[in-house]
Short mmCIF file of C-alpha atoms in Angstrom, two decimals:
data_model
loop_
_atom_site.label_atom_id
_atom_site.label_comp_id
_atom_site.label_asym_id
_atom_site.label_seq_id
_atom_site.Cartn_x
_atom_site.Cartn_y
_atom_site.Cartn_z
CA UNK A 23 0.00 0.00 0.00
CA UNK A 24 2.80 2.39 0.90
CA UNK A 25 4.60 1.75 -2.39
CA UNK A 26 1.40 2.32 -4.34
CA UNK A 27 0.57 5.65 -2.68
CA UNK A 28 4.07 7.08 -2.25
CA UNK A 29 5.23 9.69 -4.76
CA UNK A 30 8.27 7.79 -5.96
CA UNK A 31 9.43 6.55 -9.34
CA UNK A 32 8.64 3.11 -10.74
CA UNK A 33 12.33 2.23 -10.57
CA UNK A 34 12.49 3.11 -6.87
CA UNK A 35 9.27 1.20 -6.19
CA UNK A 36 10.80 -1.88 -7.78
CA UNK A 37 14.00 -1.47 -5.77
CA UNK A 38 12.09 -1.00 -2.49
CA UNK A 39 9.87 -3.99 -3.25
CA UNK A 40 12.97 -6.05 -3.97
CA UNK A 41 14.53 -4.96 -0.66
CA UNK A 42 11.30 -5.81 1.17
CA UNK A 43 11.26 -9.32 -0.30
CA UNK A 44 14.97 -9.80 0.47
CA UNK A 45 14.60 -8.68 4.08
CA UNK A 46 11.41 -10.66 4.57
CA UNK A 47 13.05 -13.76 3.17
CA UNK A 48 16.11 -13.28 5.36
CA UNK A 49 13.96 -12.89 8.48
CA UNK A 50 11.88 -15.99 7.70
CA UNK A 51 15.06 -17.95 6.97
CA UNK A 52 16.67 -16.93 10.26
CA UNK A 53 13.52 -17.69 12.25
CA UNK A 54 13.14 -21.09 10.60
CA UNK A 55 16.77 -21.89 11.39
CA UNK A 56 16.11 -21.01 15.04
CA UNK A 57 12.90 -23.07 15.18
CA UNK A 58 14.60 -26.09 13.60
CA UNK A 59 17.58 -25.66 15.93
CA UNK A 60 15.30 -25.70 18.99
CA UNK A 61 13.45 -28.82 17.82
CA UNK A 62 16.54 -30.73 16.72
CA UNK A 63 18.83 -29.66 19.59
CA UNK A 64 16.29 -30.68 22.25
CA UNK A 65 15.92 -34.10 20.62
CA UNK A 66 19.53 -34.89 19.73
CA UNK A 67 21.22 -33.60 22.88
CA UNK A 68 24.42 -31.59 23.20
CA UNK A 69 26.90 -34.04 21.71
CA UNK A 70 24.99 -35.06 18.59
CA UNK A 71 23.76 -31.50 17.98
CA UNK A 72 27.40 -30.45 18.23
CA UNK A 73 28.39 -33.08 15.68
CA UNK A 74 25.72 -31.83 13.27
CA UNK A 75 27.00 -28.24 13.55
CA UNK A 76 30.57 -29.48 13.12
CA UNK A 77 29.58 -31.15 9.83
CA UNK A 78 27.79 -28.02 8.57
CA UNK A 79 30.73 -25.76 9.46
CA UNK A 80 33.23 -28.17 7.88
CA UNK A 81 31.37 -28.13 4.55
CA UNK A 82 30.74 -24.36 4.72
CA UNK A 83 34.48 -23.68 4.74
CA UNK A 84 34.93 -25.74 1.58
CA UNK A 85 31.81 -24.29 -0.09
CA UNK A 86 33.49 -20.91 -0.58
CA UNK A 87 36.08 -22.53 -2.87
CA UNK A 88 33.31 -24.19 -4.90
CA UNK A 89 31.62 -20.80 -5.35
CA UNK A 90 34.97 -19.16 -6.26
CA UNK A 91 33.50 -15.68 -5.75
CA UNK A 92 31.50 -16.06 -8.97
CA UNK A 93 28.05 -15.21 -7.58
CA UNK A 94 28.64 -11.46 -7.20
CA UNK A 95 30.47 -11.31 -10.51
CA UNK A 96 27.51 -12.97 -12.28
CA UNK A 97 25.08 -10.44 -10.80
CA UNK A 98 27.34 -7.56 -11.81
CA UNK A 99 27.90 -8.79 -15.36
CA UNK A 100 24.21 -9.47 -15.97
CA UNK A 101 23.31 -6.04 -14.60
CA UNK A 102 25.80 -4.45 -17.03
CA UNK A 103 24.63 -6.35 -20.12
CA UNK A 104 21.38 -8.31 -19.84
CA UNK A 105 21.51 -9.25 -23.54
CA UNK A 106 24.31 -11.73 -22.74
CA UNK A 107 22.25 -13.50 -20.09
CA UNK A 108 22.50 -17.04 -21.46
CA UNK A 109 26.24 -17.00 -22.06
CA UNK A 110 26.98 -15.38 -18.69
CA UNK A 111 24.81 -17.84 -16.73
CA UNK A 112 26.05 -20.80 -18.78
CA UNK A 113 29.70 -19.89 -18.28
CA UNK A 114 29.29 -19.27 -14.55
CA UNK A 115 27.37 -22.55 -14.18
CA UNK A 116 30.07 -24.48 -16.04
CA UNK A 117 32.80 -22.98 -13.86
CA UNK A 118 30.84 -23.65 -10.67
CA UNK A 119 30.28 -27.29 -11.62
CA UNK A 120 34.00 -27.67 -12.32
CA UNK A 121 35.02 -26.14 -8.98
CA UNK A 122 32.29 -28.04 -7.13
CA UNK A 123 33.66 -31.37 -8.37
CA UNK A 124 37.21 -30.39 -7.39
CA UNK A 125 35.96 -29.24 -3.99
CA UNK A 126 34.04 -32.49 -3.47
CA UNK A 127 37.20 -34.48 -4.17
CA UNK A 128 39.15 -32.22 -1.78
CA UNK A 129 36.57 -32.81 0.95
CA UNK A 130 36.75 -36.58 0.51
CA UNK A 131 40.55 -36.59 0.61
CA UNK A 132 40.65 -34.29 3.64
CA UNK A 133 38.09 -36.22 5.64
CA UNK A 134 39.80 -39.56 5.04
CA UNK A 135 43.20 -38.14 5.98
CA UNK A 136 42.21 -36.08 9.04
CA UNK A 137 38.93 -37.38 10.49
CA UNK A 138 39.37 -40.40 12.73
CA UNK A 139 35.73 -40.90 13.73
CA UNK A 140 34.07 -43.15 11.12
CA UNK A 141 30.54 -41.88 11.82
CA UNK A 142 31.51 -38.20 11.53
CA UNK A 143 33.40 -39.06 8.35
CA UNK A 144 30.20 -40.60 6.91
CA UNK A 145 28.10 -37.56 7.89
CA UNK A 146 30.56 -35.21 6.17
CA UNK A 147 30.59 -37.32 3.00
CA UNK A 148 26.78 -37.33 2.84
CA UNK A 149 26.41 -33.59 3.32
CA UNK A 150 29.35 -32.86 0.99
CA UNK A 151 27.13 -33.49 -2.04
CA UNK A 152 25.29 -30.25 -1.23
CA UNK A 153 28.35 -28.51 -2.72
CA UNK A 154 27.39 -29.84 -6.15
CA UNK A 155 23.70 -28.99 -5.69
CA UNK A 156 24.59 -25.39 -4.82
CA UNK A 157 25.78 -24.79 -8.39
CA UNK A 158 22.09 -24.13 -9.20
CA UNK A 159 22.41 -20.83 -7.35
CA UNK A 160 23.15 -19.32 -10.77
CA UNK A 161 19.35 -19.19 -11.21
CA UNK A 162 19.02 -17.36 -7.90
CA UNK A 163 21.74 -14.92 -8.95
CA UNK A 164 19.81 -14.10 -12.12
CA UNK A 165 16.71 -13.08 -10.15
CA UNK A 166 18.96 -10.89 -7.99
CA UNK A 167 20.49 -9.27 -11.09
CA UNK A 168 17.08 -8.34 -12.53
CA UNK A 169 15.91 -7.04 -9.11
CA UNK A 170 13.22 -9.74 -8.78
CA UNK A 171 13.75 -11.37 -5.40
CA UNK A 172 10.12 -12.40 -5.00
CA UNK A 173 10.58 -15.85 -6.54
CA UNK A 174 13.84 -16.49 -4.71
CA UNK A 175 12.17 -15.72 -1.38
CA UNK A 176 9.12 -17.85 -2.17
CA UNK A 177 11.42 -20.78 -2.94
CA UNK A 178 13.36 -20.29 0.29
CA UNK A 179 10.23 -19.93 2.42
CA UNK A 180 8.78 -23.10 0.89
CA UNK A 181 12.04 -24.90 1.62
CA UNK A 182 11.95 -23.67 5.22
CA UNK A 183 8.38 -24.89 5.80
CA UNK A 184 9.04 -28.31 4.26
CA UNK A 185 12.34 -28.56 6.17
CA UNK A 186 10.64 -27.87 9.50
CA UNK A 187 7.93 -30.47 8.80
CA UNK A 188 10.50 -33.11 7.83
CA UNK A 189 12.59 -32.54 10.95
CA UNK A 190 9.52 -32.71 13.19
CA UNK A 191 8.66 -36.05 11.59
CA UNK A 192 12.21 -37.31 12.19
CA UNK A 193 11.95 -36.30 15.85
CA UNK A 194 8.53 -37.97 16.26
CA UNK A 195 9.89 -41.17 14.70
CA UNK A 196 12.95 -40.91 17.01
CA UNK A 197 15.40 -41.51 14.17
CA UNK A 198 19.20 -41.30 14.59
CA UNK A 199 21.49 -38.41 13.62
CA UNK A 200 22.26 -39.72 10.13
CA UNK A 201 18.65 -39.01 9.12
CA UNK A 202 19.04 -35.38 10.14
CA UNK A 203 22.22 -35.11 8.08
CA UNK A 204 20.25 -36.53 5.17
CA UNK A 205 17.54 -33.94 5.84
CA UNK A 206 20.15 -31.18 5.53
CA UNK A 207 21.12 -32.58 2.13
CA UNK A 208 17.44 -32.74 1.18
CA UNK A 209 17.16 -29.02 2.04
CA UNK A 210 19.79 -28.38 -0.62
CA UNK A 211 17.85 -30.55 -3.09
CA UNK A 212 14.69 -28.52 -2.42
CA UNK A 213 16.52 -25.24 -2.99
CA UNK A 214 18.26 -26.50 -6.14
CA UNK A 215 15.01 -27.71 -7.69
CA UNK A 216 13.11 -24.60 -6.54
CA UNK A 217 15.59 -22.14 -8.03
CA UNK A 218 15.78 -24.09 -11.30
CA UNK A 219 12.00 -24.49 -11.68
CA UNK A 220 11.47 -20.78 -10.92
CA UNK A 221 13.95 -19.89 -13.65
CA UNK A 222 12.31 -22.23 -16.18
CA UNK A 223 8.79 -21.02 -15.37
CA UNK A 224 9.50 -17.28 -15.18
CA UNK A 225 12.56 -16.72 -17.38
CA UNK A 226 13.49 -19.32 -20.01
CA UNK A 227 14.86 -22.80 -20.66
CA UNK A 228 18.20 -23.72 -19.09
CA UNK A 229 19.08 -25.45 -22.36
CA UNK A 230 19.90 -22.04 -23.80
CA UNK A 231 22.82 -21.58 -21.40
CA UNK A 232 26.14 -21.52 -23.27
CA UNK A 233 29.72 -21.81 -22.02
CA UNK A 234 32.28 -19.35 -23.43
CA UNK A 235 35.96 -20.03 -22.72
CA UNK A 236 37.04 -16.43 -23.30
CA UNK A 237 34.40 -15.12 -20.91
CA UNK A 238 35.39 -17.83 -18.42
CA UNK A 239 38.97 -16.51 -18.28
CA UNK A 240 37.67 -12.99 -17.70
CA UNK A 241 35.25 -14.09 -14.96
CA UNK A 242 37.95 -16.05 -13.14
CA UNK A 243 40.24 -13.03 -13.12
CA UNK A 244 37.45 -10.86 -11.75
CA UNK A 245 36.31 -13.43 -9.18
CA UNK A 246 39.68 -14.39 -7.68
CA UNK A 247 39.96 -11.37 -5.31
CA UNK A 248 36.41 -12.09 -4.13
CA UNK A 249 37.41 -15.72 -3.52
CA UNK A 250 40.17 -14.58 -1.18
CA UNK A 251 37.83 -12.21 0.60
CA UNK A 252 35.02 -14.76 0.81
CA UNK A 253 37.36 -17.47 2.07
CA UNK A 254 38.61 -15.16 4.82
CA UNK A 255 35.05 -14.27 5.85
CA UNK A 256 33.79 -17.85 5.99
CA UNK A 257 36.88 -18.98 7.89
CA UNK A 258 36.52 -16.43 10.66
CA UNK A 259 32.76 -17.07 10.85
CA UNK A 260 33.03 -20.87 11.01
CA UNK A 261 36.49 -21.83 12.20
CA UNK A 262 35.58 -21.32 15.86
CA UNK A 263 33.09 -24.20 15.68
CA UNK A 264 35.59 -26.47 13.94
CA UNK A 265 38.24 -25.62 16.54
CA UNK A 266 35.89 -26.20 19.48
CA UNK A 267 34.98 -29.61 18.06
CA UNK A 268 38.64 -30.55 17.74
CA UNK A 269 40.15 -28.79 20.77
CA UNK A 270 37.41 -29.54 23.33
CA UNK A 271 34.57 -31.88 22.31
CA UNK A 272 31.30 -32.06 20.37
CA UNK A 273 29.16 -31.60 23.48
CA UNK A 274 30.67 -28.16 24.16
CA UNK A 275 30.24 -27.33 20.46
CA UNK A 276 26.52 -28.14 20.78
CA UNK A 277 26.20 -25.63 23.62
CA UNK A 278 28.21 -22.99 21.76
CA UNK A 279 26.11 -23.49 18.62
CA UNK A 280 22.96 -22.59 20.53
CA UNK A 281 24.45 -19.19 21.43
CA UNK A 282 25.51 -18.75 17.79
CA UNK A 283 21.91 -19.31 16.60
CA UNK A 284 20.74 -16.32 18.67
CA UNK A 285 23.73 -14.21 17.61
CA UNK A 286 22.92 -14.86 13.94
CA UNK A 287 19.40 -13.58 14.53
CA UNK A 288 20.75 -10.35 16.05
CA UNK A 289 22.83 -9.62 12.94
CA UNK A 290 19.58 -9.31 10.98
CA UNK A 291 19.08 -5.85 12.53
CA UNK A 292 22.15 -4.06 11.04
CA UNK A 293 21.58 -5.98 7.79
CA UNK A 294 17.99 -4.73 7.59
CA UNK A 295 18.96 -1.12 8.31
CA UNK A 296 21.87 -1.23 5.83
CA UNK A 297 19.82 -2.67 2.95
CA UNK A 298 16.98 -0.23 3.56
CA UNK A 299 19.07 2.93 3.87
CA UNK A 300 21.83 2.23 1.30
CA UNK A 301 19.74 3.09 -1.81
CA UNK A 302 18.89 6.45 -0.21
CA UNK A 303 22.57 7.11 0.45
CA UNK A 304 23.45 6.31 -3.16
CA UNK A 305 20.83 8.79 -4.35
CA UNK A 306 21.96 11.46 -1.85
CA UNK A 307 25.60 11.15 -2.97
CA UNK A 308 24.59 11.76 -6.59
CA UNK A 309 22.71 14.93 -5.67
CA UNK A 310 24.70 16.53 -2.84
CA UNK A 311 28.00 15.27 -1.40
CA UNK A 312 27.64 17.35 1.78
CA UNK A 313 24.16 15.96 2.36
CA UNK A 314 25.54 12.47 1.79
CA UNK A 315 28.25 13.00 4.43
CA UNK A 316 25.64 14.09 6.93
CA UNK A 317 23.32 11.17 6.15
CA UNK A 318 26.12 8.58 6.16
CA UNK A 319 27.16 9.68 9.65
CA UNK A 320 23.56 9.53 10.86
CA UNK A 321 23.12 6.12 9.22
CA UNK A 322 26.12 4.70 11.05
CA UNK A 323 25.23 6.42 14.33
CA UNK A 324 21.68 5.10 14.42
CA UNK A 325 22.65 1.56 13.38
CA UNK A 326 25.39 1.30 16.01
CA UNK A 327 23.25 2.87 18.75
CA UNK A 328 20.36 0.48 18.07
CA UNK A 329 22.73 -2.49 18.14
CA UNK A 330 24.33 -1.35 21.42
CA UNK A 331 20.86 -1.32 23.00
CA UNK A 332 20.07 -4.69 21.43
CA UNK A 333 23.30 -6.20 22.75
CA UNK A 334 22.63 -4.97 26.29
CA UNK A 335 19.04 -6.27 26.19
CA UNK A 336 20.08 -9.68 24.86
CA UNK A 337 22.85 -9.95 27.45
CA UNK A 338 20.36 -9.18 30.24
CA UNK A 339 17.82 -11.72 28.93
CA UNK A 340 20.28 -14.45 27.88
CA UNK A 341 19.32 -16.92 30.61
CA UNK A 342 15.52 -16.81 30.11
CA UNK A 343 16.02 -16.85 26.31
CA UNK A 344 18.02 -20.07 26.40
CA UNK A 345 15.96 -21.68 29.18
CA UNK A 346 12.58 -21.05 27.51
CA UNK A 347 13.71 -22.24 24.08
CA UNK A 348 16.45 -24.87 24.27
CA UNK A 349 15.86 -25.92 27.88
CA UNK A 350 18.08 -26.68 30.86
CA UNK A 351 20.29 -29.05 28.85
CA UNK A 352 21.76 -26.06 27.01
CA UNK A 353 21.64 -23.52 29.85
CA UNK A 354 25.44 -23.22 29.58
CA UNK A 355 24.85 -21.36 26.30
CA UNK A 356 23.34 -18.44 28.24
CA UNK A 357 26.69 -17.22 29.58
CA UNK A 358 28.19 -17.58 26.10
CA UNK A 359 25.28 -15.63 24.59
CA UNK A 360 25.73 -12.86 27.18
CA UNK A 361 29.21 -12.37 25.68
CA UNK A 362 28.42 -13.11 22.03
CA UNK A 363 25.51 -10.63 22.04
CA UNK A 364 27.99 -7.76 21.86
CA UNK A 365 29.28 -9.08 18.53
CA UNK A 366 26.28 -7.35 16.93
CA UNK A 367 27.92 -3.98 17.68
CA UNK A 368 31.00 -5.02 15.73
CA UNK A 369 28.74 -6.34 12.95
CA UNK A 370 26.96 -2.98 12.83
CA UNK A 371 30.25 -1.11 12.50
CA UNK A 372 31.52 -3.56 9.89
CA UNK A 373 28.36 -3.62 7.78
CA UNK A 374 27.80 0.13 7.78
CA UNK A 375 31.42 0.87 6.90
CA UNK A 376 31.30 -1.85 4.24
CA UNK A 377 28.25 -0.21 2.66
CA UNK A 378 29.96 3.20 2.62
CA UNK A 379 33.08 1.68 1.06
CA UNK A 380 30.97 0.21 -1.76
CA UNK A 381 28.89 3.37 -2.27
CA UNK A 382 32.05 5.47 -2.47
CA UNK A 383 33.76 2.99 -4.84
CA UNK A 384 36.69 2.26 -2.53
CA UNK A 385 36.34 -1.53 -2.30
CA UNK A 386 39.77 -2.38 -3.75
CA UNK A 387 41.22 -2.61 -0.24
CA UNK A 388 38.21 -4.39 1.28
CA UNK A 389 39.73 -7.92 1.08
CA UNK A 390 42.54 -6.72 3.37
CA UNK A 391 39.99 -6.22 6.14
CA UNK A 392 38.74 -9.80 5.81
CA UNK A 393 42.23 -11.32 5.62
CA UNK A 394 43.24 -9.41 8.76
CA UNK A 395 40.09 -10.76 10.45
CA UNK A 396 40.81 -14.32 9.34
CA UNK A 397 44.36 -14.29 10.75
CA UNK A 398 43.21 -12.64 13.98
CA UNK A 399 40.38 -15.15 14.42
CA UNK A 400 42.60 -18.23 14.10
CA UNK A 401 45.29 -16.81 16.42
CA UNK A 402 42.79 -15.65 19.04
CA UNK A 403 40.89 -18.93 19.04
CA UNK A 404 44.09 -20.93 19.46
CA UNK A 405 44.95 -18.77 22.46
CA UNK A 406 41.52 -18.27 24.06
CA UNK A 407 39.85 -21.67 23.54
CA UNK A 408 42.71 -23.42 25.34
CA UNK A 409 42.43 -20.95 28.22
CA UNK A 410 38.72 -20.10 28.47
CA UNK A 411 36.92 -22.87 26.53
CA UNK A 412 33.78 -21.93 24.58
CA UNK A 413 33.69 -18.55 26.34
CA UNK A 414 37.11 -17.93 24.80
CA UNK A 415 35.65 -18.59 21.35
CA UNK A 416 32.96 -15.97 22.08
CA UNK A 417 35.60 -13.43 23.14
CA UNK A 418 37.56 -14.24 19.97
CA UNK A 419 34.49 -13.67 17.78
CA UNK A 420 33.90 -10.22 19.27
CA UNK A 421 37.54 -9.12 19.06
CA UNK A 422 37.82 -10.45 15.50
CA UNK A 423 34.83 -8.50 14.17
CA UNK A 424 36.13 -5.28 15.75
CA UNK A 425 39.61 -5.87 14.31
CA UNK A 426 38.41 -6.68 10.77
CA UNK A 427 35.47 -4.28 10.59
CA UNK A 428 36.77 -1.28 12.56
CA UNK A 429 40.45 -1.34 13.51
CA UNK A 430 41.46 -2.39 9.99
CA UNK A 431 39.77 0.76 8.65
CA UNK A 432 42.10 2.83 10.83
CA UNK A 433 45.12 0.95 9.46
CA UNK A 434 44.14 1.41 5.79
CA UNK A 435 44.78 5.07 4.76
CA UNK A 436 41.93 5.11 2.26
CA UNK A 437 39.42 4.15 4.97
CA UNK A 438 40.51 6.43 7.81
CA UNK A 439 37.68 8.91 7.22
CA UNK A 440 35.25 6.03 7.70
CA UNK A 441 37.17 4.92 10.80
CA UNK A 442 36.60 8.35 12.34
CA UNK A 443 32.88 7.99 11.68
CA UNK A 444 32.95 4.60 13.40
CA UNK A 445 34.59 6.00 16.54
CA UNK A 446 32.07 8.84 16.61
CA UNK A 447 29.21 6.35 16.24
CA UNK A 448 30.36 4.32 19.24
CA UNK A 449 30.77 7.40 21.46
CA UNK A 450 27.99 9.71 20.28
CA UNK A 451 25.73 7.66 18.02
CA UNK A 452 22.92 7.59 20.59
CA UNK A 453 22.25 11.29 19.94
CA UNK A 454 21.00 10.59 16.41
CA UNK A 455 18.34 8.19 17.68
CA UNK A 456 16.36 11.32 18.56
CA UNK A 457 16.58 12.51 14.93
CA UNK A 458 16.16 9.22 13.05
CA UNK A 459 13.66 10.78 10.61
CA UNK A 460 16.45 12.74 8.94
CA UNK A 461 17.62 9.50 7.34
CA UNK A 462 14.35 9.18 5.49
CA UNK A 463 14.02 12.74 4.16
#
């Protein structure tokens, strides 16, 4: 109704509708993950739930190499020249299949060389085939490129509903962990088929996709820096769970994973604000640089201030949150959550600065931030997990996000103006909460 009545252009209406679908889909996805986590964690218990999260994190680290940074490049190239749709999608798909097969082989070799537990080895092998299924995300990328997220979100919501029903059935039938690993793989099958069918029904036949070797060379050159950046990001977001599983045990990982589920939900807030406000900042920068500077400061101030309040509230309510959802078995996650809640402040600083870097066209140094974060995360986890257990991993996560998303901006000359905005947001951002409407003018 708002979009119909508002005095804005058709292009802006389409962009806002696309943002609304993206945010709605993200929220539903996060909530479904939390619901499934509560159901499955209560049934499986700490150790087996920890094993399941270990398997997911193990594959997630390899998945980034299968993607090879090609998703963002596909969206960019299609946005630049939609007439080459079939050759762009076909080439990206061919490359992703190639890297997925190599990654699958790498997973199999790694798991047989390093994993001693035969059951965990089997679980990893089963879920590893999701890497191949994820090549169908080229269809999803196309809908993103044409600013048409509606069908992507519908597919993901359908997957979430079916996934919840299946896992409830598995719990009612009291089936063992291997069935839940299979259900995770089935989730990937649902997404793969959903994305592909949406493309066939709404766009065109996949048989028209064509592979071009010259374009492939160009895409690989463009994607490689994003691969390095993406690998660094996924490592410092997932390596803590791998390290807990190896350095302590799977039971402690199960407890830690519960706190992570809540922390992932918190990150939705800065993501929502960033995706909503960014188009307005882009428009403001085109029209008036001084106005843009004012709005970008307010944008960062409000986002950080809201997340500081959210972190404090979550910390205060951590025990009832865990007790009322996951139960007494996982009550140890409450103290971890009370620490991990403050990671959302670092996420707010990182996401807002990242948006400004992109808007201002200064992303050439962005991978340095992620590589710094990756190195810091591994070093801190090695030090803190040995000394403080899963609480040490939570401390490491917070310090890492502040190092990669804030401190790194102070170390990179090109980003120091943004770093000053970040410091101001932490100290004085609360003042702009009283004038939040200025962001929307």
